[in-house]
PDB file of C-alpha atoms in Angstrom:
ATOM      1  CA  MET A 813      16.772  -4.839  15.106  1.00 39.00           C
ATOM      2  CA  VAL A 814      18.212  -3.029  13.436  1.00 36.00           C
ATOM      3  CA  PHE A 815      18.364  -3.925   9.311  1.00 43.00           C
ATOM      4  CA  ILE A 816      20.749  -2.822   6.834  1.00 40.00           C
ATOM      5  CA  ILE A 817      18.939  -2.704   3.799  1.00 47.00           C
ATOM      6  CA  MET A 818      21.938  -2.644   1.071  1.00 44.00           C
ATOM      7  CA  GLY A 819      24.319   0.044   0.220  1.00 42.00           C
ATOM      8  CA  THR A 820      25.273   2.446  -2.306  1.00 39.00           C
ATOM      9  CA  VAL A 821      23.312   1.989  -5.583  1.00 40.00           C
ATOM     10  CA  SER A 822      23.823   4.744  -8.109  1.00 39.00           C
ATOM     11  CA  THR A 823      22.004   6.721 -10.485  1.00 38.00           C
ATOM     12  CA  GLY A 824      23.963   8.960 -11.611  1.00 39.00           C
ATOM     13  CA  CYS A 825      20.887  11.726 -11.473  1.00 41.00           C
ATOM     14  CA  ASN A 826      19.466  14.021  -9.043  1.00 43.00           C
ATOM     15  CA  SER A 827      15.551  15.669  -8.645  1.00 41.00           C
ATOM     16  CA  GLY A 828      16.933  19.041 -10.468  1.00 44.00           C
ATOM     17  CA  ASN A 829      15.624  21.990  -9.330  1.00 44.00           C
ATOM     18  CA  ASP A 830      12.021  22.070 -10.660  1.00 49.00           C
ATOM     19  CA  ASN A 831      10.622  19.323  -9.104  1.00 46.00           C
ATOM     20  CA  ASN A 832       6.475  20.625  -9.752  1.00 48.00           C
ATOM     21  CA  LYS A 833       7.676  19.644 -13.411  1.00 60.00           C
ATOM     22  CA  TYR A 834       7.018  16.262 -15.214  1.00 66.00           C
ATOM     23  CA  GLN A 835       9.402  14.476 -15.591  1.00 79.00           C
ATOM     24  CA  ASN A 836       9.978  10.916 -17.284  1.00 91.00           C
ATOM     25  CA  LEU A 837      10.420   8.920 -14.013  1.00 93.00           C
ATOM     26  CA  LYS A 838      11.088   4.778 -13.783  1.00 94.00           C
ATOM     27  CA  PHE A 839      10.799   2.533 -10.599  1.00 95.00           C
ATOM     28  CA  GLU A 840      13.709  -0.107 -11.277  1.00 95.00           C
ATOM     29  CA  SER A 841      13.818  -3.506  -9.101  1.00 95.00           C
ATOM     30  CA  VAL A 842      16.551  -3.104  -6.273  1.00 92.00           C
ATOM     31  CA  SER A 843      18.700  -7.290  -6.037  1.00 87.00           C
ATOM     32  CA  ASP A 844      19.854  -8.294  -2.987  1.00 74.00           C
ATOM     33  CA  SER A 845      22.901  -8.683  -5.198  1.00 66.00           C
ATOM     34  CA  VAL A 846      23.951  -5.108  -4.814  1.00 60.00           C
ATOM     35  CA  TYR A 847      25.209  -6.472  -1.297  1.00 62.00           C
ATOM     36  CA  GLN A 848      26.868  -9.794   0.352  1.00 63.00           C
ATOM     37  CA  PRO A 849      24.322 -12.026   2.357  1.00 72.00           C
ATOM     38  CA  ASP A 850      25.800 -14.535   5.041  1.00 85.00           C
ATOM     39  CA  GLU A 851      23.629 -17.977   5.228  1.00 89.00           C
ATOM     40  CA  ASN A 852      22.139 -16.396   7.880  1.00 89.00           C
ATOM     41  CA  TYR A 853      20.573 -13.946   5.622  1.00 90.00           C
ATOM     42  CA  LYS A 854      19.755 -16.452   2.681  1.00 90.00           C
ATOM     43  CA  GLN A 855      18.285 -19.773   5.161  1.00 92.00           C
ATOM     44  CA  GLY A 856      15.322 -16.782   5.875  1.00 93.00           C
ATOM     45  CA  LEU A 857      15.159 -15.724   3.227  1.00 93.00           C
ATOM     46  CA  ALA A 858      14.583 -18.817   2.287  1.00 94.00           C
ATOM     47  CA  THR A 859      12.350 -20.218   5.875  1.00 95.00           C
ATOM     48  CA  TRP A 860       9.794 -17.266   5.113  1.00 96.00           C
ATOM     49  CA  LYS A 861       9.902 -17.500   0.997  1.00 96.00           C
ATOM     50  CA  GLN A 862       8.313 -21.137   1.389  1.00 95.00           C
ATOM     51  CA  TYR A 863       5.886 -20.194   4.610  1.00 95.00           C
ATOM     52  CA  TYR A 864       4.678 -17.572   1.581  1.00 95.00           C
ATOM     53  CA  GLU A 865       4.022 -19.694  -0.821  1.00 95.00           C
ATOM     54  CA  HIS A 866       2.201 -22.617   1.588  1.00 93.00           C
ATOM     55  CA  CYS A 867       0.367 -19.623   3.553  1.00 92.00           C
ATOM     56  CA  MET A 868      -0.375 -18.139   0.376  1.00 92.00           C
ATOM     57  CA  ASN A 869      -0.690 -20.680  -2.278  1.00 92.00           C
ATOM     58  CA  GLN A 870       0.703 -18.509  -4.290  1.00 92.00           C
ATOM     59  CA  PRO A 871       4.905 -17.722  -5.744  1.00 95.00           C
ATOM     60  CA  ILE A 872       6.608 -14.889  -3.735  1.00 95.00           C
ATOM     61  CA  PHE A 873       7.514 -11.515  -5.681  1.00 95.00           C
ATOM     62  CA  ALA A 874      10.569 -11.924  -7.382  1.00 94.00           C
ATOM     63  CA  ASP A 875      13.598  -9.584  -5.548  1.00 94.00           C
ATOM     64  CA  ALA A 876      12.224 -10.647  -2.114  1.00 94.00           C
ATOM     65  CA  PHE A 877      14.811  -9.042   0.202  1.00 93.00           C
ATOM     66  CA  TYR A 878      14.547 -10.587   4.178  1.00 93.00           C
ATOM     67  CA  LEU A 879      13.927  -7.891   6.331  1.00 92.00           C
ATOM     68  CA  GLN A 880      14.305  -9.775   9.616  1.00 92.00           C
ATOM     69  CA  LEU A 881      11.820  -8.965  12.106  1.00 93.00           C
ATOM     70  CA  GLN A 882      11.093  -5.526  11.810  1.00 91.00           C
ATOM     71  CA  ASP A 883       8.177  -3.798  13.481  1.00 87.00           C
ATOM     72  CA  LYS A 884       9.783   0.129  12.008  1.00 80.00           C
ATOM     73  CA  ILE A 885       8.748   0.055   8.494  1.00 85.00           C
ATOM     74  CA  ASN A 886       6.129   0.790   6.357  1.00 85.00           C
ATOM     75  CA  ILE A 887       5.133   0.385   3.200  1.00 89.00           C
ATOM     76  CA  GLY A 888       5.470   3.062   0.552  1.00 90.00           C
ATOM     77  CA  SER A 889       8.775   4.410   3.062  1.00 90.00           C
ATOM     78  CA  ILE A 890      12.341   5.810   2.273  1.00 91.00           C
ATOM     79  CA  ASN A 891      14.784   3.828   3.747  1.00 90.00           C
ATOM     80  CA  ASN A 892      18.556   3.971   2.329  1.00 87.00           C
ATOM     81  CA  GLU A 893      21.830   1.402   4.200  1.00 81.00           C
ATOM     82  CA  HIS A 894      21.370   3.588   6.997  1.00 78.00           C
ATOM     83  CA  ALA A 895      17.876   4.108   8.652  1.00 77.00           C
ATOM     84  CA  THR A 896      14.895   2.768   8.034  1.00 76.00           C
ATOM     85  CA  ASP A 897      11.934   4.805   6.857  1.00 71.00           C
ATOM     86  CA  ILE A 898      14.150   8.042   7.021  1.00 74.00           C
ATOM     87  CA  THR A 899      10.626  10.559   5.775  1.00 68.00           C
ATOM     88  CA  LYS A 900      10.478  11.060   9.111  1.00 62.00           C
ATOM     89  CA  GLY A 901       6.178  10.924  10.120  1.00 59.00           C
ATOM     90  CA  LEU A 902       5.825  11.417   6.171  1.00 61.00           C
ATOM     91  CA  LYS A 903       3.412   9.161   4.758  1.00 62.00           C
ATOM     92  CA  ILE A 904       2.653   8.256   1.222  1.00 66.00           C
ATOM     93  CA  LEU A 905      -0.643   7.113   1.889  1.00 62.00           C
ATOM     94  CA  ASP A 906      -1.828   9.196   3.839  1.00 52.00           C
ATOM     95  CA  THR A 907      -0.643  12.904   2.899  1.00 45.00           C
ATOM     96  CA  ALA A 908      -1.211  15.601  -0.047  1.00 43.00           C
ATOM     97  CA  ASN A 909      -3.255  17.798   3.114  1.00 46.00           C
ATOM     98  CA  ASN A 910      -5.083  14.481   4.547  1.00 45.00           C
ATOM     99  CA  GLN A 911      -6.121  13.354   0.380  1.00 54.00           C
ATOM    100  CA  ASN A 912      -6.437  10.015   1.052  1.00 59.00           C
ATOM    101  CA  LEU A 913      -3.597   7.619  -1.456  1.00 68.00           C
ATOM    102  CA  PHE A 914      -4.937   4.046  -0.712  1.00 71.00           C
ATOM    103  CA  HIS A 915      -6.141   3.934  -4.618  1.00 80.00           C
ATOM    104  CA  LEU A 916      -1.730   3.756  -4.606  1.00 86.00           C
ATOM    105  CA  LEU A 917      -2.396  -0.107  -3.092  1.00 86.00           C
ATOM    106  CA  ALA A 918      -2.504  -3.011  -6.073  1.00 83.00           C
ATOM    107  CA  ILE A 919      -2.684  -5.951  -4.596  1.00 78.00           C
ATOM    108  CA  MET A 920      -3.696  -6.871  -0.506  1.00 81.00           C
ATOM    109  CA  ASN A 921      -4.041 -10.151   0.442  1.00 87.00           C
ATOM    110  CA  SER A 922      -4.552 -11.948   3.453  1.00 90.00           C
ATOM    111  CA  ALA A 923      -4.157 -16.189   4.545  1.00 91.00           C
ATOM    112  CA  ASN A 924      -4.506 -17.871   7.898  1.00 90.00           C
ATOM    113  CA  CYS A 925      -2.364 -20.066   8.096  1.00 87.00           C
ATOM    114  CA  SER A 926      -1.681 -21.002  12.480  1.00 84.00           C
ATOM    115  CA  ASP A 927       1.225 -23.012  11.319  1.00 89.00           C
ATOM    116  CA  THR A 928       4.633 -23.567  12.660  1.00 93.00           C
ATOM    117  CA  LEU A 929       7.389 -21.984  10.975  1.00 94.00           C
ATOM    118  CA  PRO A 930      10.048 -24.468  10.649  1.00 93.00           C
ATOM    119  CA  LEU A 931      13.298 -22.594  12.981  1.00 93.00           C
ATOM    120  CA  SER A 932      17.141 -22.551  11.827  1.00 91.00           C
ATOM    121  CA  ASN A 933      20.355 -21.501  14.618  1.00 90.00           C
ATOM    122  CA  HIS A 934      19.215 -17.981  13.276  1.00 91.00           C
ATOM    123  CA  LEU A 935      15.740 -17.820  13.334  1.00 94.00           C
ATOM    124  CA  ARG A 936      15.278 -18.692  16.732  1.00 94.00           C
ATOM    125  CA  LYS A 937      18.327 -16.417  18.160  1.00 94.00           C
ATOM    126  CA  ASP A 938      15.210 -13.590  16.387  1.00 94.00           C
ATOM    127  CA  PHE A 939      12.565 -15.502  17.833  1.00 96.00           C
ATOM    128  CA  TYR A 940      13.672 -15.095  21.640  1.00 96.00           C
ATOM    129  CA  ALA A 941      15.524 -11.741  21.852  1.00 96.00           C
ATOM    130  CA  GLU A 942      12.057 -10.225  20.102  1.00 96.00           C
ATOM    131  CA  ILE A 943      10.658 -12.580  23.159  1.00 97.00           C
ATOM    132  CA  THR A 944      12.821 -11.572  25.545  1.00 97.00           C
ATOM    133  CA  GLU A 945      12.573  -7.980  24.705  1.00 96.00           C
ATOM    134  CA  LEU A 946       9.341  -8.196  24.678  1.00 96.00           C
ATOM    135  CA  LEU A 947       9.370  -9.503  28.122  1.00 97.00           C
ATOM    136  CA  SER A 948      11.598  -6.893  29.949  1.00 95.00           C
ATOM    137  CA  MET A 949       7.886  -4.571  29.306  1.00 93.00           C
ATOM    138  CA  SER A 950       6.514  -7.125  32.296  1.00 94.00           C
ATOM    139  CA  PRO A 951       8.096  -6.086  35.798  1.00 93.00           C
ATOM    140  CA  GLU A 952       6.314  -9.331  36.941  1.00 93.00           C
ATOM    141  CA  TYR A 953       7.871 -11.552  33.905  1.00 95.00           C
ATOM    142  CA  LYS A 954      10.417 -10.086  32.343  1.00 94.00           C
ATOM    143  CA  GLY A 955      12.828 -13.055  34.399  1.00 94.00           C
ATOM    144  CA  LEU A 956      10.637 -15.960  32.688  1.00 96.00           C
ATOM    145  CA  PRO A 957      13.220 -16.663  29.667  1.00 95.00           C
ATOM    146  CA  ALA A 958      15.890 -18.312  32.122  1.00 94.00           C
ATOM    147  CA  ILE A 959      13.696 -20.678  32.813  1.00 95.00           C
ATOM    148  CA  PHE A 960      12.178 -21.709  29.527  1.00 96.00           C
ATOM    149  CA  ASP A 961      14.171 -24.040  26.988  1.00 94.00           C
ATOM    150  CA  SER A 962      14.873 -22.597  23.803  1.00 91.00           C
ATOM    151  CA  THR A 963      16.274 -25.622  21.771  1.00 92.00           C
ATOM    152  CA  LYS A 964      12.649 -26.484  22.207  1.00 94.00           C
ATOM    153  CA  MET A 965      10.985 -23.409  21.103  1.00 95.00           C
ATOM    154  CA  ASN A 966       7.647 -24.257  18.894  1.00 95.00           C
ATOM    155  CA  ILE A 967       7.073 -20.845  16.553  1.00 96.00           C
ATOM    156  CA  ARG A 968       3.267 -20.166  15.560  1.00 96.00           C
ATOM    157  CA  VAL A 969       2.917 -17.906  12.688  1.00 94.00           C
ATOM    158  CA  GLY A 970      -1.089 -17.012  12.016  1.00 87.00           C
ATOM    159  CA  THR A 971      -1.604 -14.335   9.711  1.00 92.00           C
ATOM    160  CA  LEU A 972       0.776 -13.053   6.873  1.00 94.00           C
ATOM    161  CA  TYR A 973      -0.590  -9.792   5.104  1.00 93.00           C
ATOM    162  CA  TYR A 974       0.549  -8.845   2.067  1.00 94.00           C
ATOM    163  CA  ASP A 975       0.499  -5.431   0.378  1.00 92.00           C
ATOM    164  CA  ALA A 976       2.061  -3.514  -3.299  1.00 94.00           C
ATOM    165  CA  LEU A 977       2.166   0.080  -4.516  1.00 93.00           C
ATOM    166  CA  ARG A 978       0.986   0.586  -7.862  1.00 93.00           C
ATOM    167  CA  PRO A 979       4.405   2.337  -8.815  1.00 93.00           C
ATOM    168  CA  ASP A 980       3.080   3.458 -12.165  1.00 93.00           C
ATOM    169  CA  THR A 981      -0.095   5.634 -10.267  1.00 91.00           C
ATOM    170  CA  LEU A 982       2.897   6.481  -8.331  1.00 92.00           C
ATOM    171  CA  ILE A 983       4.824   8.178 -10.693  1.00 94.00           C
ATOM    172  CA  SER A 984       1.232  10.046 -12.204  1.00 92.00           C
ATOM    173  CA  THR A 985       0.993  11.310  -8.950  1.00 89.00           C
ATOM    174  CA  LEU A 986       3.862  12.644  -7.779  1.00 90.00           C
ATOM    175  CA  ASN A 987       4.716  14.232 -10.837  1.00 91.00           C
ATOM    176  CA  ARG A 988       1.578  15.952 -11.425  1.00 89.00           C
ATOM    177  CA  THR A 989       1.363  17.104  -7.491  1.00 87.00           C
ATOM    178  CA  THR A 990       1.511  19.913  -6.018  1.00 87.00           C
ATOM    179  CA  ASP A 991       1.632  19.565  -2.003  1.00 84.00           C
ATOM    180  CA  SER A 992       4.538  20.585  -0.383  1.00 85.00           C
ATOM    181  CA  SER A 993       4.604  17.198   1.184  1.00 84.00           C
ATOM    182  CA  LEU A 994       5.089  15.111  -1.844  1.00 87.00           C
ATOM    183  CA  ILE A 995       7.592  17.578  -3.652  1.00 89.00           C
ATOM    184  CA  ARG A 996       9.918  16.086  -0.457  1.00 89.00           C
ATOM    185  CA  TYR A 997       8.897  12.907  -0.695  1.00 90.00           C
ATOM    186  CA  LYS A 998       9.763  12.896  -4.347  1.00 92.00           C
ATOM    187  CA  GLU A 999      13.403  14.834  -3.810  1.00 92.00           C
ATOM    188  CA  LEU A1000      13.800  11.195  -1.357  1.00 91.00           C
ATOM    189  CA  LEU A1001      13.152   9.210  -3.385  1.00 93.00           C
ATOM    190  CA  LEU A1002      15.139  10.983  -6.277  1.00 95.00           C
ATOM    191  CA  ARG A1003      18.911  10.394  -4.014  1.00 93.00           C
ATOM    192  CA  PRO A1004      21.082   7.948  -5.106  1.00 92.00           C
ATOM    193  CA  GLU A1005      20.822   6.209  -2.403  1.00 91.00           C
ATOM    194  CA  ASN A1006      17.825   5.927  -1.259  1.00 93.00           C
ATOM    195  CA  VAL A1007      14.952   2.829  -2.264  1.00 94.00           C
ATOM    196  CA  LEU A1008      10.713   2.101  -1.726  1.00 94.00           C
ATOM    197  CA  LEU A1009       9.734  -0.453  -0.177  1.00 94.00           C
ATOM    198  CA  ALA A1010       6.781  -1.319  -2.637  1.00 95.00           C
ATOM    199  CA  GLN A1011       5.887  -4.682  -1.326  1.00 95.00           C
ATOM    200  CA  THR A1012       5.446  -6.449   2.505  1.00 95.00           C
ATOM    201  CA  VAL A1013       4.743  -9.858   4.222  1.00 96.00           C
ATOM    202  CA  ASP A1014       3.430  -9.123   7.771  1.00 95.00           C
ATOM    203  CA  MET A1015       3.156 -11.485  10.277  1.00 95.00           C
ATOM    204  CA  ILE A1016       0.334 -10.522  12.407  1.00 92.00           C
ATOM    205  CA  GLY A1017       1.159 -11.816  15.679  1.00 92.00           C
ATOM    206  CA  PHE A1018       2.639 -15.111  16.952  1.00 96.00           C
ATOM    207  CA  SER A1019       2.517 -17.580  19.104  1.00 97.00           C
ATOM    208  CA  ALA A1020       5.329 -19.384  20.998  1.00 97.00           C
ATOM    209  CA  ALA A1021       5.784 -22.508  23.722  1.00 97.00           C
ATOM    210  CA  PHE A1022       8.354 -23.409  25.826  1.00 95.00           C
ATOM    211  CA  PRO A1023       8.800 -25.835  28.203  1.00 95.00           C
ATOM    212  CA  LEU A1024      10.473 -24.652  30.878  1.00 96.00           C
ATOM    213  CA  LYS A1025      13.748 -25.872  32.766  1.00 94.00           C
ATOM    214  CA  SER A1026      12.734 -25.616  36.176  1.00 93.00           C
ATOM    215  CA  LYS A1027      10.057 -24.088  39.079  1.00 92.00           C
ATOM    216  CA  LEU A1028       7.749 -20.635  38.968  1.00 94.00           C
ATOM    217  CA  THR A1029       7.664 -18.865  42.292  1.00 92.00           C
ATOM    218  CA  ASN A1030       3.981 -19.743  43.206  1.00 94.00           C
ATOM    219  CA  GLU A1031       2.350 -16.243  43.025  1.00 94.00           C
ATOM    220  CA  GLN A1032       3.415 -16.668  39.032  1.00 94.00           C
ATOM    221  CA  GLU A1033       2.509 -19.998  39.050  1.00 95.00           C
ATOM    222  CA  THR A1034      -0.542 -18.936  40.213  1.00 96.00           C
ATOM    223  CA  ALA A1035      -1.932 -15.587  37.862  1.00 96.00           C
ATOM    224  CA  LEU A1036       0.018 -18.238  34.769  1.00 97.00           C
ATOM    225  CA  LYS A1037      -3.040 -21.020  35.315  1.00 96.00           C
ATOM    226  CA  LYS A1038      -5.300 -18.228  34.835  1.00 96.00           C
ATOM    227  CA  GLY A1039      -3.636 -15.891  31.960  1.00 97.00           C
ATOM    228  CA  VAL A1040      -2.270 -12.853  31.746  1.00 97.00           C
ATOM    229  CA  SER A1041      -1.127  -9.782  29.611  1.00 96.00           C
ATOM    230  CA  PHE A1042      -0.060  -6.467  29.322  1.00 94.00           C
ATOM    231  CA  SER A1043       0.390  -4.097  26.444  1.00 93.00           C
ATOM    232  CA  LEU A1044       3.093  -3.123  24.897  1.00 89.00           C
ATOM    233  CA  ASN A1045       4.365   0.077  24.433  1.00 78.00           C
ATOM    234  CA  SER A1046       0.976   1.725  25.719  1.00 65.00           C
ATOM    235  CA  SER A1047      -0.097   0.650  21.668  1.00 72.00           C
ATOM    236  CA  ASN A1048      -2.578  -1.511  20.762  1.00 85.00           C
ATOM    237  CA  ASP A1049       0.085  -4.022  20.088  1.00 92.00           C
ATOM    238  CA  LYS A1050      -0.141  -6.929  23.455  1.00 95.00           C
ATOM    239  CA  VAL A1051       1.544 -10.213  24.836  1.00 97.00           C
ATOM    240  CA  SER A1052      -0.069 -12.832  26.803  1.00 97.00           C
ATOM    241  CA  LEU A1053       1.015 -15.665  28.173  1.00 98.00           C
ATOM    242  CA  ALA A1054      -0.151 -19.302  29.819  1.00 97.00           C
ATOM    243  CA  LEU A1055       0.625 -21.946  31.760  1.00 97.00           C
ATOM    244  CA  LEU A1056       0.014 -24.966  29.919  1.00 95.00           C
ATOM    245  CA  SER A1057      -1.116 -28.580  31.699  1.00 90.00           C
ATOM    246  CA  ASN A1058       2.117 -30.245  30.718  1.00 91.00           C
ATOM    247  CA  ASN A1059       4.794 -27.500  32.249  1.00 93.00           C
ATOM    248  CA  THR A1060       4.992 -25.540  29.409  1.00 96.00           C
ATOM    249  CA  ILE A1061       4.326 -21.924  29.069  1.00 97.00           C
ATOM    250  CA  ARG A1062       2.259 -20.277  26.229  1.00 97.00           C
ATOM    251  CA  MET A1063       3.560 -16.725  24.892  1.00 98.00           C
ATOM    252  CA  GLN A1064       0.736 -15.019  22.305  1.00 97.00           C
ATOM    253  CA  VAL A1065       2.459 -11.866  20.650  1.00 96.00           C
ATOM    254  CA  ASN A1066      -0.451  -9.851  18.750  1.00 95.00           C
ATOM    255  CA  LYS A1067       1.873  -7.532  16.999  1.00 93.00           C
ATOM    256  CA  ARG A1068       2.604  -6.585  13.131  1.00 93.00           C
ATOM    257  CA  TYR A1069       5.669  -7.602  11.728  1.00 95.00           C
ATOM    258  CA  THR A1070       7.375  -6.695   8.450  1.00 95.00           C
ATOM    259  CA  VAL A1071       9.821 -10.309   7.740  1.00 96.00           C
ATOM    260  CA  LEU A1072       9.703  -9.252   3.184  1.00 96.00           C
ATOM    261  CA  GLY A1073      10.251  -6.825   1.255  1.00 95.00           C
ATOM    262  CA  LYS A1074      10.524  -5.499  -1.909  1.00 95.00           C
ATOM    263  CA  PHE A1075      12.160  -2.105  -3.200  1.00 95.00           C
ATOM    264  CA  LEU A1076      12.522   0.222  -5.572  1.00 96.00           C
ATOM    265  CA  LYS A1077      15.022   2.170  -7.592  1.00 96.00           C
ATOM    266  CA  LEU A1078      12.877   5.945  -8.805  1.00 95.00           C
ATOM    267  CA  LYS A1079      15.098   7.013 -11.793  1.00 94.00           C
ATOM    268  CA  VAL A1080      14.658   9.669 -14.045  1.00 92.00           C
ATOM    269  CA  SER A1081      15.006   7.955 -17.526  1.00 82.00           C
TER     270      SER A1081
END
């Protein structure tokens, strides 16, 4: 799933030749006004903001971006309009000669809501596309979406998880480091086109329920009455399927998605 974060944010500065020299750095929040969000984006952002505040019982952070169902972007990653996580495997929270940098995390909070997410037409299409892609990984059940009644799809979100980095601590770390990986990380952050994902809201799995428009095969019906599951891409992510008594398929997805984020731009002041 491709997500265009923003257009180029101009700063008029660069990292200079001496990356170990102390610099007067600052982070500035990036607003989604730097590009032109369409109505689908606005509706999606409004829905997730409302769901977050209901679930966490607190206001969402300022300048939140709607990231759709993003599964390849992490807090601390560097992103731009062309790609997510351009650091190519460099993780700010686990680098610097294997020294643990989790002190950079300021806030970690989660809440188990197990509540139904209101679905606009666009959100419904996003979830249905993701479900179709997940089922395509199973030879036995990749054809199920053809008999799902997607107009009556129900989505329940289980756990939301909120993370935030400490910007001042990160600046201090980058100014003092002699580690080549972190120096490279700092160079990338100071490029005008790049931004840091500094706060995230993750959805830790979801369940979907679909009434069936036609019959299952005898083999599928027998198996689904007992319940089946399969792993995704040899990871810990998993999909479980079950046929309920009301001729409805329930699909449980155990996979992390980043749905909201806040971006910061690093500048030399």
